[in-house]
mmCIF file of C-alpha atoms and ligand atoms in Angstrom:
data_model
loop_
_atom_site.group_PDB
_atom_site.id
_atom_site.type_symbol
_atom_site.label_atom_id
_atom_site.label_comp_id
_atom_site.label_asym_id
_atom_site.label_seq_id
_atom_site.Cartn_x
_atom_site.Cartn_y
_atom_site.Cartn_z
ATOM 1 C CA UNK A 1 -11.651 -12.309 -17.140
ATOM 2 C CA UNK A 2 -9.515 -13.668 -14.184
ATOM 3 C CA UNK A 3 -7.729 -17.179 -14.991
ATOM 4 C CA UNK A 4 -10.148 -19.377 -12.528
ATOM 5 C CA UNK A 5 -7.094 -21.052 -11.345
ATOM 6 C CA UNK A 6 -5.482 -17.955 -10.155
ATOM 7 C CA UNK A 7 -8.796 -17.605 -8.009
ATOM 8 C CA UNK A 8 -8.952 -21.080 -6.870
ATOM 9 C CA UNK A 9 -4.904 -21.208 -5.653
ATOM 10 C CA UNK A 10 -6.075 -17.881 -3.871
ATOM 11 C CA UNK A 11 -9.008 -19.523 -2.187
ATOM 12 C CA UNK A 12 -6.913 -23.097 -1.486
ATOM 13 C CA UNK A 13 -3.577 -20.966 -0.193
ATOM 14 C CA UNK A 14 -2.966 -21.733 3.617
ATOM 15 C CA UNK A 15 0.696 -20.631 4.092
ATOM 16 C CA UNK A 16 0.741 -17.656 2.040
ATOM 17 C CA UNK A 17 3.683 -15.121 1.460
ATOM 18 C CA UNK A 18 3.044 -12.067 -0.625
ATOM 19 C CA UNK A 19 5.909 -10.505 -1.653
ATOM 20 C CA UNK A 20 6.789 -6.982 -3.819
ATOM 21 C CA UNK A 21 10.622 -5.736 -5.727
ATOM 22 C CA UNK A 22 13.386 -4.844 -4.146
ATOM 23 C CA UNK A 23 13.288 -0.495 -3.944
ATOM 24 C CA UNK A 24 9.725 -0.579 -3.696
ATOM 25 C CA UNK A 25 7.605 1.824 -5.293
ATOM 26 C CA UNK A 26 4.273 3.339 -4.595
ATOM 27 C CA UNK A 27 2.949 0.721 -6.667
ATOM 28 C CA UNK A 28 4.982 -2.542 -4.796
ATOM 29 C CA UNK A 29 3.597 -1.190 -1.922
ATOM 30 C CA UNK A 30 0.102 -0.051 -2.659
ATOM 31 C CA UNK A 31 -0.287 -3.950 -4.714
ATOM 32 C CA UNK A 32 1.568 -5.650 -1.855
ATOM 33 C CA UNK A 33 -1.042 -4.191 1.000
ATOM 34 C CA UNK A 34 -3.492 -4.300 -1.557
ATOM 35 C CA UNK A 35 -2.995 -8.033 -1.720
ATOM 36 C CA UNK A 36 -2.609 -8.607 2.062
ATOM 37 C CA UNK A 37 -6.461 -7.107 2.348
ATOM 38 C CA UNK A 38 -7.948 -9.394 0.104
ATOM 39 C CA UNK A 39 -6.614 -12.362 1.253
ATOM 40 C CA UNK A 40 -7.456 -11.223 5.037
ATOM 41 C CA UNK A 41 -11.152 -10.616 3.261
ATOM 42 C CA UNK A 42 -10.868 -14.422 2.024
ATOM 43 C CA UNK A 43 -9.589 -15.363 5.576
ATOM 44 C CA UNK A 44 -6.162 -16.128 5.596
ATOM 45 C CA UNK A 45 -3.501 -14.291 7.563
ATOM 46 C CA UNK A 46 -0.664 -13.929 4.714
ATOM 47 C CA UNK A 47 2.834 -12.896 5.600
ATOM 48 C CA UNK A 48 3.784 -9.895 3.410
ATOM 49 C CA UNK A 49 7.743 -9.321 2.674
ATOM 50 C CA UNK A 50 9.701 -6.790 0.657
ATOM 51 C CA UNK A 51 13.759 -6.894 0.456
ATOM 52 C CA UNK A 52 14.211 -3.062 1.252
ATOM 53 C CA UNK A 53 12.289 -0.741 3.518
ATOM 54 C CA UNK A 54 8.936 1.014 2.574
ATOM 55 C CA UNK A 55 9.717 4.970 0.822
ATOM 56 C CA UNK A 56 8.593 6.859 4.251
ATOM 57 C CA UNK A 57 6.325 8.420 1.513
ATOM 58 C CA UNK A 58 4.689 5.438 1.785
ATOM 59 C CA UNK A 59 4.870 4.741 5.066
ATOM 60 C CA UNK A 60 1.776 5.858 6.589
ATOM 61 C CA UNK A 61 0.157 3.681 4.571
ATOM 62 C CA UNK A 62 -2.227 1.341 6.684
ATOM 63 C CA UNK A 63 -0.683 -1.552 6.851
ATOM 64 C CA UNK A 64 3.063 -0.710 6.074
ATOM 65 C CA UNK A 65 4.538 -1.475 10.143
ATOM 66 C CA UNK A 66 3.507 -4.780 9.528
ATOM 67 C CA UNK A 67 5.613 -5.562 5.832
ATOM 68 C CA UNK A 68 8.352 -7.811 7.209
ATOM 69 C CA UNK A 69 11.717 -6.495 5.487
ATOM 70 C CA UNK A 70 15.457 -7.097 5.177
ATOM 71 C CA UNK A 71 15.825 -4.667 8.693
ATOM 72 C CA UNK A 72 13.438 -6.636 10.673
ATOM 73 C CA UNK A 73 14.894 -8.930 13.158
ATOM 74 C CA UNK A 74 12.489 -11.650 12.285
ATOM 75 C CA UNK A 75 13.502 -11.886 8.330
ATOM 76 C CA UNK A 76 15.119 -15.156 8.385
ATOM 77 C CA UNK A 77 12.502 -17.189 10.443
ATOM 78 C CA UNK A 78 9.601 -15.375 9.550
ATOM 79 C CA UNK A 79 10.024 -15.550 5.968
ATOM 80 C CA UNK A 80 13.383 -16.899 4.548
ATOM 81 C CA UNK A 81 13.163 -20.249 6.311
ATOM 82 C CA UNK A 82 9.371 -20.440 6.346
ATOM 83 C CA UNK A 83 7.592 -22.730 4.279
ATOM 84 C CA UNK A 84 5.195 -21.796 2.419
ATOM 85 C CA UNK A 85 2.378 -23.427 0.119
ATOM 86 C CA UNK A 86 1.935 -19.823 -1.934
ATOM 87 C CA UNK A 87 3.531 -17.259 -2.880
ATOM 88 C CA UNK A 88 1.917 -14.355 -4.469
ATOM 89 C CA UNK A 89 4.297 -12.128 -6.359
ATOM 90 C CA UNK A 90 3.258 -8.247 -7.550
ATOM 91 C CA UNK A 91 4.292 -5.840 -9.841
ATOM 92 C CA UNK A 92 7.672 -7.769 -10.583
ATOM 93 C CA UNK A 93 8.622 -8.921 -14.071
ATOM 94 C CA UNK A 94 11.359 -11.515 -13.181
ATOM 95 C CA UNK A 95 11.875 -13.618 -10.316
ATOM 96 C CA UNK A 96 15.290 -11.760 -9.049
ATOM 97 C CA UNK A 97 13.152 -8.641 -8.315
ATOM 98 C CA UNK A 98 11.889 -10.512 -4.931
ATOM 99 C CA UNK A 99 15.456 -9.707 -3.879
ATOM 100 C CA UNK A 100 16.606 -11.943 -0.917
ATOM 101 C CA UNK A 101 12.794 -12.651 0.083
ATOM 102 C CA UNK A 102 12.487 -15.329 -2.511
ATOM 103 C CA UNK A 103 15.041 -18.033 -0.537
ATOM 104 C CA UNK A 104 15.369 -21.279 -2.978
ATOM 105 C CA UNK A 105 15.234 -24.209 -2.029
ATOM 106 C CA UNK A 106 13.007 -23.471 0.872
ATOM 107 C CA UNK A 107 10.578 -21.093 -1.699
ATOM 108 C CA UNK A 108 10.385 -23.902 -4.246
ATOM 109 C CA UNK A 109 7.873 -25.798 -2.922
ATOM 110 C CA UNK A 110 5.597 -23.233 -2.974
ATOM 111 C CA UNK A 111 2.906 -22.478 -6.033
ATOM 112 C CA UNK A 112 4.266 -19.385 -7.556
ATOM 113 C CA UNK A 113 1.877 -16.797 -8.494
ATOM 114 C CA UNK A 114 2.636 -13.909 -10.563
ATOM 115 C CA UNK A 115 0.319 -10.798 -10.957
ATOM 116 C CA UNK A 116 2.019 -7.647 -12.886
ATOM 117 C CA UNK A 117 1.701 -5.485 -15.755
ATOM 118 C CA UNK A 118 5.414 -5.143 -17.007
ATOM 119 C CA UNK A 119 5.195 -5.914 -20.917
ATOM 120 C CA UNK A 120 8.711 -7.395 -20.409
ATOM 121 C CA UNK A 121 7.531 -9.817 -17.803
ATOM 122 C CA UNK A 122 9.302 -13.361 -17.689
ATOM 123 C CA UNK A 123 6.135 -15.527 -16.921
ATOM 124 C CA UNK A 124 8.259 -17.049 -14.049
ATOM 125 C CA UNK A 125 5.230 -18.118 -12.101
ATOM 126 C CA UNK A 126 3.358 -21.384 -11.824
ATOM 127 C CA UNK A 127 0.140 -19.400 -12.396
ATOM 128 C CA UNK A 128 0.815 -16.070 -14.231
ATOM 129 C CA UNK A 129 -1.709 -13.156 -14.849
ATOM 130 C CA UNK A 130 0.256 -10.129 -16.775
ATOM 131 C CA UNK A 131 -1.604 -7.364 -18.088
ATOM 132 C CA UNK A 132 0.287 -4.649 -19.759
ATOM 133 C CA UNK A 133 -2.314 -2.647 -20.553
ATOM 134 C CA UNK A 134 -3.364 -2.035 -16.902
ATOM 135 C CA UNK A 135 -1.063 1.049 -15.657
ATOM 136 C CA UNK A 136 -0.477 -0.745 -12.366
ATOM 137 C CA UNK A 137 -0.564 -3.697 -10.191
ATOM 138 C CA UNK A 138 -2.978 -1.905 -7.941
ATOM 139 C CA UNK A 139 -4.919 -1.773 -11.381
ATOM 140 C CA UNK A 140 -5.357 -5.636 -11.648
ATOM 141 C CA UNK A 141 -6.259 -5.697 -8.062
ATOM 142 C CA UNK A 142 -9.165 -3.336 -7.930
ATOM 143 C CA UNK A 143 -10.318 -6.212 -10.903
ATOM 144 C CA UNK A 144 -9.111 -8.778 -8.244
ATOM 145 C CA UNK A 145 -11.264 -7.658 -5.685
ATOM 146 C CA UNK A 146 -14.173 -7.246 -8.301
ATOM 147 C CA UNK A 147 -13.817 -10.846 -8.723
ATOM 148 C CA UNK A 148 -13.790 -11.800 -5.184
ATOM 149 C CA UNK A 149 -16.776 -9.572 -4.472
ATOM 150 C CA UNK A 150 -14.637 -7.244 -1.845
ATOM 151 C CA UNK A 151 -15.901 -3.624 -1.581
ATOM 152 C CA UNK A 152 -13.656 -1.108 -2.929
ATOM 153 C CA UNK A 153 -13.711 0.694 0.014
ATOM 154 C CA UNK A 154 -11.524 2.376 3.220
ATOM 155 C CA UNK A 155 -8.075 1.104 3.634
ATOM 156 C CA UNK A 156 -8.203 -0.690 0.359
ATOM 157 C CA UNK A 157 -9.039 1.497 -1.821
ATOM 158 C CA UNK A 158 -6.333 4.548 -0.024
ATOM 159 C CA UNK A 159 -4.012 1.379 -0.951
ATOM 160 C CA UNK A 160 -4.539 0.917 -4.347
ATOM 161 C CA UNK A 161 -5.476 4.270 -5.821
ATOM 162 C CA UNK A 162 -1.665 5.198 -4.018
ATOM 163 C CA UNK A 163 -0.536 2.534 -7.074
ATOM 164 C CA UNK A 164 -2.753 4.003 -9.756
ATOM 165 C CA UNK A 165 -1.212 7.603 -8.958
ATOM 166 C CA UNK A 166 2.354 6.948 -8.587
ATOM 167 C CA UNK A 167 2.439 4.255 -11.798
ATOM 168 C CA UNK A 168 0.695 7.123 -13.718
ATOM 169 C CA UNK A 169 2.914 9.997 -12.358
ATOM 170 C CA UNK A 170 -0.813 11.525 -11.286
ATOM 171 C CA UNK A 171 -2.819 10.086 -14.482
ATOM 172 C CA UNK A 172 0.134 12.115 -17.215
ATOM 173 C CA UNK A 173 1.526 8.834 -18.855
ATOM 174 C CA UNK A 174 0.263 7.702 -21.939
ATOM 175 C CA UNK A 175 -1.082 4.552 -19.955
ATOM 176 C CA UNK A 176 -3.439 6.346 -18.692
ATOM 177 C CA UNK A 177 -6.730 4.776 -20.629
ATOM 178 C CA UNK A 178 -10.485 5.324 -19.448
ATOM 179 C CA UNK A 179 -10.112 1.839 -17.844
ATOM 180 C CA UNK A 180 -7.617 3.252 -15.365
ATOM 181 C CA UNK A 181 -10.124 6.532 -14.577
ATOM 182 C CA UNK A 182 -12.319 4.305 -14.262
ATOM 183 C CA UNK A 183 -10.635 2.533 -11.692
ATOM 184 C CA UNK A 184 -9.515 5.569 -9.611
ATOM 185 C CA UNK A 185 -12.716 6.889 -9.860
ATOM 186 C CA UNK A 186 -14.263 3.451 -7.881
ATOM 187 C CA UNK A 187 -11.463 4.195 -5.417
ATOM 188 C CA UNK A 188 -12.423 7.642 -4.560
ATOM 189 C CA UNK A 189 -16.148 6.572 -4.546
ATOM 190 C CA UNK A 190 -14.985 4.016 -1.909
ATOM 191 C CA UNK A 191 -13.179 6.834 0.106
ATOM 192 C CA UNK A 192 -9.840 7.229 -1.435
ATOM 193 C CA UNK A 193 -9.146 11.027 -1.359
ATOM 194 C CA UNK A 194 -6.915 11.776 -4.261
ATOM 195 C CA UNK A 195 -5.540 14.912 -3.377
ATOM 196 C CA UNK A 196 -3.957 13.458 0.095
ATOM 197 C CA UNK A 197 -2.081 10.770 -1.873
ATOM 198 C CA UNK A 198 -1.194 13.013 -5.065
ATOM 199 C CA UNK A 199 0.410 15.535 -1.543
ATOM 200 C CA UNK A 200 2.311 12.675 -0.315
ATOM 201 C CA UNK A 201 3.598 11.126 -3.401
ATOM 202 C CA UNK A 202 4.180 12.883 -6.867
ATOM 203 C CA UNK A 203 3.952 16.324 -5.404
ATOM 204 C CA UNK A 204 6.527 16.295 -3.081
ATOM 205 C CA UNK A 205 10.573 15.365 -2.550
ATOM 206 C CA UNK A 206 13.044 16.152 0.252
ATOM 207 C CA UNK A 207 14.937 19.181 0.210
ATOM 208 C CA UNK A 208 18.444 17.372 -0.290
ATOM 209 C CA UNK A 209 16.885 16.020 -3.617
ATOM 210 C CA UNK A 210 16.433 19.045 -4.981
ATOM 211 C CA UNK A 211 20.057 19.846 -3.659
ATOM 212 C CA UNK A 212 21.290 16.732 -5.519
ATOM 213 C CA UNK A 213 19.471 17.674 -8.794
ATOM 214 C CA UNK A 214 21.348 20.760 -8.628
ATOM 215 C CA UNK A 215 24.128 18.936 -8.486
ATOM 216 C CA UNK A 216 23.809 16.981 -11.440
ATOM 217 C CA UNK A 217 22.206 18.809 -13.587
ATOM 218 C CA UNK A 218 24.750 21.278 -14.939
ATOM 219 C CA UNK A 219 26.409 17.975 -16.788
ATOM 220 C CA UNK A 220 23.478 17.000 -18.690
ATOM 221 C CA UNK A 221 23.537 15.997 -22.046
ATOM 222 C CA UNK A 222 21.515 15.972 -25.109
ATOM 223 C CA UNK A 223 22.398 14.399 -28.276
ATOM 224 C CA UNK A 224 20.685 13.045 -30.885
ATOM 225 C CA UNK A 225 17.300 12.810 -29.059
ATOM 226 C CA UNK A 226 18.778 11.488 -26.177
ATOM 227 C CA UNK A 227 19.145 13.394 -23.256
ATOM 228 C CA UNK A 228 21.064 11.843 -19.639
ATOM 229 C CA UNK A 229 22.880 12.534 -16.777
ATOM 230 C CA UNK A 230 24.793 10.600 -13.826
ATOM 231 C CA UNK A 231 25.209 10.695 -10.263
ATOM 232 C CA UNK A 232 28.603 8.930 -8.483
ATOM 233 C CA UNK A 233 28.358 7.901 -5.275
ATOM 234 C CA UNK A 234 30.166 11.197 -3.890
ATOM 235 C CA UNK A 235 27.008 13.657 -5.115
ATOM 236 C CA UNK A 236 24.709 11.298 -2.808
ATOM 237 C CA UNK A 237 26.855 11.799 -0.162
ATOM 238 C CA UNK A 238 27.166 15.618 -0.661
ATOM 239 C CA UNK A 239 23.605 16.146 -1.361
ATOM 240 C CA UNK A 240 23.161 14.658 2.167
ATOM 241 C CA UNK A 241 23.156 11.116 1.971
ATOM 242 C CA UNK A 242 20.299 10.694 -0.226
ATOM 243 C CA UNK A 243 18.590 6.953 -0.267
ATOM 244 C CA UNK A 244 15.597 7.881 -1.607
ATOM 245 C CA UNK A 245 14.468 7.009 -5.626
ATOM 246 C CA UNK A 246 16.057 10.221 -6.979
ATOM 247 C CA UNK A 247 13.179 10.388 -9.928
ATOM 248 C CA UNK A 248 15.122 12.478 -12.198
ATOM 249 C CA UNK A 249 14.604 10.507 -15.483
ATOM 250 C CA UNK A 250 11.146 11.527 -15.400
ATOM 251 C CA UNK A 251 12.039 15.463 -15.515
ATOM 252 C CA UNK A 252 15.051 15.172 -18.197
ATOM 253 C CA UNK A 253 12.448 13.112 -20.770
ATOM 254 C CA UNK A 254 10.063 16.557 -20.969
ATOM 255 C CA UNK A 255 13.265 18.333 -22.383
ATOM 256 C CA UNK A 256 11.190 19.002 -26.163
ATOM 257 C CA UNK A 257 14.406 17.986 -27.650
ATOM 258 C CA UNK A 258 14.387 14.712 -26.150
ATOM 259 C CA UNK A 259 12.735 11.605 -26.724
ATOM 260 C CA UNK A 260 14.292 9.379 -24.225
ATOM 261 C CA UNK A 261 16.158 10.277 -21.204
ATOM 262 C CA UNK A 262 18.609 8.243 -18.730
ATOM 263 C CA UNK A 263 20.030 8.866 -15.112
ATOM 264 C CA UNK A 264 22.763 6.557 -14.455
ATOM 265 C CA UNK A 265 23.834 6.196 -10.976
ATOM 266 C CA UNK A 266 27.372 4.871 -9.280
ATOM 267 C CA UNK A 267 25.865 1.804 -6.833
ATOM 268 C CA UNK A 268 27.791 1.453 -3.884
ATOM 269 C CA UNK A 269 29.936 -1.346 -4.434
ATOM 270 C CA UNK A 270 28.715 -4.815 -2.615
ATOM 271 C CA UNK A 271 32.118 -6.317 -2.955
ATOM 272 C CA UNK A 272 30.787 -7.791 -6.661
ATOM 273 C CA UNK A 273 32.515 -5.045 -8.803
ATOM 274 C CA UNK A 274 31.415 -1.270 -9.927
ATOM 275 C CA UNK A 275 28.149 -1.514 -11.237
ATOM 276 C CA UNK A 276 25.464 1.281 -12.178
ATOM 277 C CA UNK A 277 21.587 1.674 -12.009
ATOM 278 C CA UNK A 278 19.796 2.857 -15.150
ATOM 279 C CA UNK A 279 17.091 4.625 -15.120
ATOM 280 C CA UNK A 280 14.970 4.786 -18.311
ATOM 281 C CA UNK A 281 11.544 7.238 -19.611
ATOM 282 C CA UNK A 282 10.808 8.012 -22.850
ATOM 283 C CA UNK A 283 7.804 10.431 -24.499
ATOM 284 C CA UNK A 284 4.648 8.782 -25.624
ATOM 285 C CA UNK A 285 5.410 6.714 -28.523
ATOM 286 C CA UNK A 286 9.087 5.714 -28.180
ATOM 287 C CA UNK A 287 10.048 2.531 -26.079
ATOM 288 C CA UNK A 288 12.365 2.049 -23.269
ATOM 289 C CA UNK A 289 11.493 -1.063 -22.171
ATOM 290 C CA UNK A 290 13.472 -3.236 -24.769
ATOM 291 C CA UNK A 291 16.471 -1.877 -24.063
ATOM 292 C CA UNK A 292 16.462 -1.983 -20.725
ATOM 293 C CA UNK A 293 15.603 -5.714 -21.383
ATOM 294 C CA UNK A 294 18.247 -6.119 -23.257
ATOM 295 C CA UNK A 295 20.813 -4.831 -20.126
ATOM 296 C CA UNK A 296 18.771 -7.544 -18.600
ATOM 297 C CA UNK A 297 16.348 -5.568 -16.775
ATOM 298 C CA UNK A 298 13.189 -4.503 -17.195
ATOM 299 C CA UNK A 299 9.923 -2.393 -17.342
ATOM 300 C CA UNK A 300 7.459 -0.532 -19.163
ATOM 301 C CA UNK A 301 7.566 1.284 -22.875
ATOM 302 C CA UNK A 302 7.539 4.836 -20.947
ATOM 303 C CA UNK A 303 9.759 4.053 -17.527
ATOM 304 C CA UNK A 304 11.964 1.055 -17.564
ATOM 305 C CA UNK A 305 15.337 0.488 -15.722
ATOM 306 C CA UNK A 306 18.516 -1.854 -14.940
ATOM 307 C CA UNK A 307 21.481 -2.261 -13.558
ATOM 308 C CA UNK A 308 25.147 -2.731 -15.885
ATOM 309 C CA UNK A 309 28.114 -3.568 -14.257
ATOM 310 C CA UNK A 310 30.998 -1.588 -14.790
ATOM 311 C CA UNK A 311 32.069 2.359 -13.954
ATOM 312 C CA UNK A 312 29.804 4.985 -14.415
ATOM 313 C CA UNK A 313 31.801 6.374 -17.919
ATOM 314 C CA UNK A 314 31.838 3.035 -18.877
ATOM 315 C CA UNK A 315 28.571 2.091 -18.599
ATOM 316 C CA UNK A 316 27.441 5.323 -19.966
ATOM 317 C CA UNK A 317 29.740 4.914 -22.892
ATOM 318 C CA UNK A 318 27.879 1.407 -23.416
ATOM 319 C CA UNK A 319 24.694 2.371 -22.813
ATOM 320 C CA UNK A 320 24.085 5.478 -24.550
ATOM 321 C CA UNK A 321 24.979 4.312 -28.395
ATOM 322 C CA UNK A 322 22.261 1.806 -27.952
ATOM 323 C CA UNK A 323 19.691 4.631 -26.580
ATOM 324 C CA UNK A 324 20.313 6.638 -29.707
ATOM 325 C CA UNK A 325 20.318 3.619 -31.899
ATOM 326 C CA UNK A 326 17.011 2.679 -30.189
ATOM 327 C CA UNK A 327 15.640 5.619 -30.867
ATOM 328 C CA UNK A 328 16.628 5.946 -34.399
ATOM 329 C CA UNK A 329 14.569 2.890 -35.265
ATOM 330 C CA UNK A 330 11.871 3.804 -34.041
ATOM 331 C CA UNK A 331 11.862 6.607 -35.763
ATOM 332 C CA UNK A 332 12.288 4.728 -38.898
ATOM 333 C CA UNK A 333 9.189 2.736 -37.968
ATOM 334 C CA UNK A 334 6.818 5.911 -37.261
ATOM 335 C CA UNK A 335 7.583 7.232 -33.992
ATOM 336 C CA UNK A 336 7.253 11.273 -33.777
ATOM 337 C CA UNK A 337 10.409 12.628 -32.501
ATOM 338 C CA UNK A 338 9.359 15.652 -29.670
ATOM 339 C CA UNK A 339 11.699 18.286 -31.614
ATOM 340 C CA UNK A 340 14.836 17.189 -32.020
ATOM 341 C CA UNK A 341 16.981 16.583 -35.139
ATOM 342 C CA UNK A 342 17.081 12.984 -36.551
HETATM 343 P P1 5GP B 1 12.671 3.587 -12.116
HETATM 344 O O1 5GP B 1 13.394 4.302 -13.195
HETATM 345 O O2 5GP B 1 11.557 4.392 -11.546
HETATM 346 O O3 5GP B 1 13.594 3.024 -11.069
HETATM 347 O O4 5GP B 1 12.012 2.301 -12.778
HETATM 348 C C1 5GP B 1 11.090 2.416 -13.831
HETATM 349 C C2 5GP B 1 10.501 1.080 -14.166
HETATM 350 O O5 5GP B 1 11.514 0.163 -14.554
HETATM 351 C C3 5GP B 1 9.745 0.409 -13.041
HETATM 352 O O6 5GP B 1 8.576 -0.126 -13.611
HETATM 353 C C4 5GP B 1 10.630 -0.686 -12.555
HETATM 354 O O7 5GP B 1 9.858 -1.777 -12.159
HETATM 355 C C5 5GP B 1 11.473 -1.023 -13.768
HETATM 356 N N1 5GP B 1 12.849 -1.306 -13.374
HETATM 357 C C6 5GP B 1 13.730 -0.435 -12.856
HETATM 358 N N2 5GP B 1 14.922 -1.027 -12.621
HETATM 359 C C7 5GP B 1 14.782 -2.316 -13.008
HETATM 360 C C8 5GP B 1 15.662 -3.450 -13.002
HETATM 361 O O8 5GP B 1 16.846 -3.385 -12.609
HETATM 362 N N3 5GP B 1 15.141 -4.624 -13.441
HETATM 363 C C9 5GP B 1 13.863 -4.721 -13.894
HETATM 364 N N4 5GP B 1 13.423 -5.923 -14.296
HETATM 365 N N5 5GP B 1 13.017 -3.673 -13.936
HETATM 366 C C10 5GP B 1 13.460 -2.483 -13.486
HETATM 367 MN MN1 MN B 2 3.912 -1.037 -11.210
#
């Protein structure tokens, strides 16, 4: 059941923004365009803004030209300095993952409403619908559109099963429930064609990532359940200036001797200070998402990430005893290790 206020601020909404997190995934942008439609469907011509460009996986999406970002000339008038009465906010647990689309004071006026499915969402909203046990935004929005009586058909549905199948990593993570078959299954009814978006998304990555892996891999680590590896800001460059979401976390966690897994990698410095992106999975059972939480970011139990200041060894000399001490207890409170040693 939908909170009838979140439907009546989406029915009352003139000046509407929609807006995804900063390194947008298949999810952001899937929810974001997902979001755009409906409103269109309720009449309203929202502006929708991300931070950083769309994954050119994504790209082709219908829809995607038109998400205002960072790059476009028109970022500052068009959304920064616009005012708007609301603001719709997707698959984003706390308010800093708008990036520099969110523009207080200006934003502030606006109602603020929140639609995700991180378990370690903040509630930062004015109206806040959170559903961890939906696998993806694009999840909550196929009940969204349910709701306001919008066929799941064409250009939404390509949008929102493109969520479903890159939250899921293809329908393999443990939040995969019947609900969220269900769900795809309504979106290939209404035209989504699975196989086309599992081609573009999961089954596919650019030669120089594969180059990069290669790179990094031969210092990987494994101890105590806890497997990880890092990448400075030199193997980017040498793999051939990669930009794109490296997605290596996900590979290291289905070592059988690992329960949780880690990529940290060097940021290019902003002038702030060395600082390094953490990159979090863990098997079926254990939880990442606290202790990314705790390095005040964010996520899911399985996938979960954030960013620690400091040098790579340092950070992974501070991060790593809390992994294995995370793991640990939750062995002690019934977790089932994948193989390894306690
Ligand atoms: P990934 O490892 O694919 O970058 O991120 C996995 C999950 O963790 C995603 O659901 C993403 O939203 C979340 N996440 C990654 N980095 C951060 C972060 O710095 N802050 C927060 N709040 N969540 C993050
Ligand atoms: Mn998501």
């Amino acid at each position: 059941m939908i909170d009838p206020a979140l439907l009546q601020a989406l029915s009352e909404g003139r000046d509407i923004l929609c807006v995804s997190h900063i390194s947008p995934d298949g999810d952001a942008v899937g929810s974001l365009l997902g979001m755009g439609r409906l409103l269109r469907r309720l009449g309203k011509q929202p502006v929708l803004a991300l931070q950083d460009p769309v994954p050119a996986e994504h790209r082709v999406l219908p829809g995607a030209a038109d998400i205002i970002t960072q790059q476009s000339p028109d970022f500052e008038i068009a959304v920064r300095q616009r005012r708007f009465d609301l603001i719709v906010c997707v698959d984003s647990s706390s308010p800093d993952r708008m990036g520099a689309v969110y523009n207080a004071p200006v934003h502030d006026a606006a109602t603020l409403l929140v639609i995700d499915h991180h378990v370690t969402n903040t509630r930062f909203g004015a109206i806040n619908w959170v559903a961890p046990e939906c696998a993806a935004a694009c999840q909550m929005l196929v009940y969204l559109a349910d709701a306001l009586e919008v066929p799941l058909e064409g250009e939404l549905a390509e949008c929102l099963l493109t969520g479903i199948v890159t939250d899921t990593l293809c329908f393999r993570t443990d939040s995969t429930t019947p609900d969220v078959l269900s769900a795809a299954m309504r979106l290939m009814q209404g035209g989504a064609d699975l196989s086309t978006i599992t081609a573009r998304t999961v089954n596919r990555r650019p030669f120089r990532l594969i180059r990069l892996w290669g790179r990094v891999l031969p210092s990987v680590q494994l101890e105590d359940g806890v497997i990880w590896t890092a990448i400075s800001r030199r193997d980017l460059a040498e793999a051939g200036d990669v930009i794109e979401d490296v997605n290596l976390s996900s590979f290291l966690v289905t070592a059988d001797e690992a329960d949780i897994s880690a990529v940290f990698t060097e940021l290019a410095n902003d002038g702030s200070g060395p600082a390094v992106d953490c990159s979090f999975r863990a098997k079926p059972g254990f939880d990442v998402s606290r202790l990314a939480f705790s390095f005040g970011g964010g996520g899911h139990p399985a996938a979960s990430g954030c960013t620690v200041k400091g040098t790579l060894p340092d950070v992974i000399a501070q991060v790593t005893p809390v992994m294995k001490a995370a793991r640990r207890s939750q062995l002690q409170n019934g977790a089932h290790s994948g193989g390894a040693q306690a």
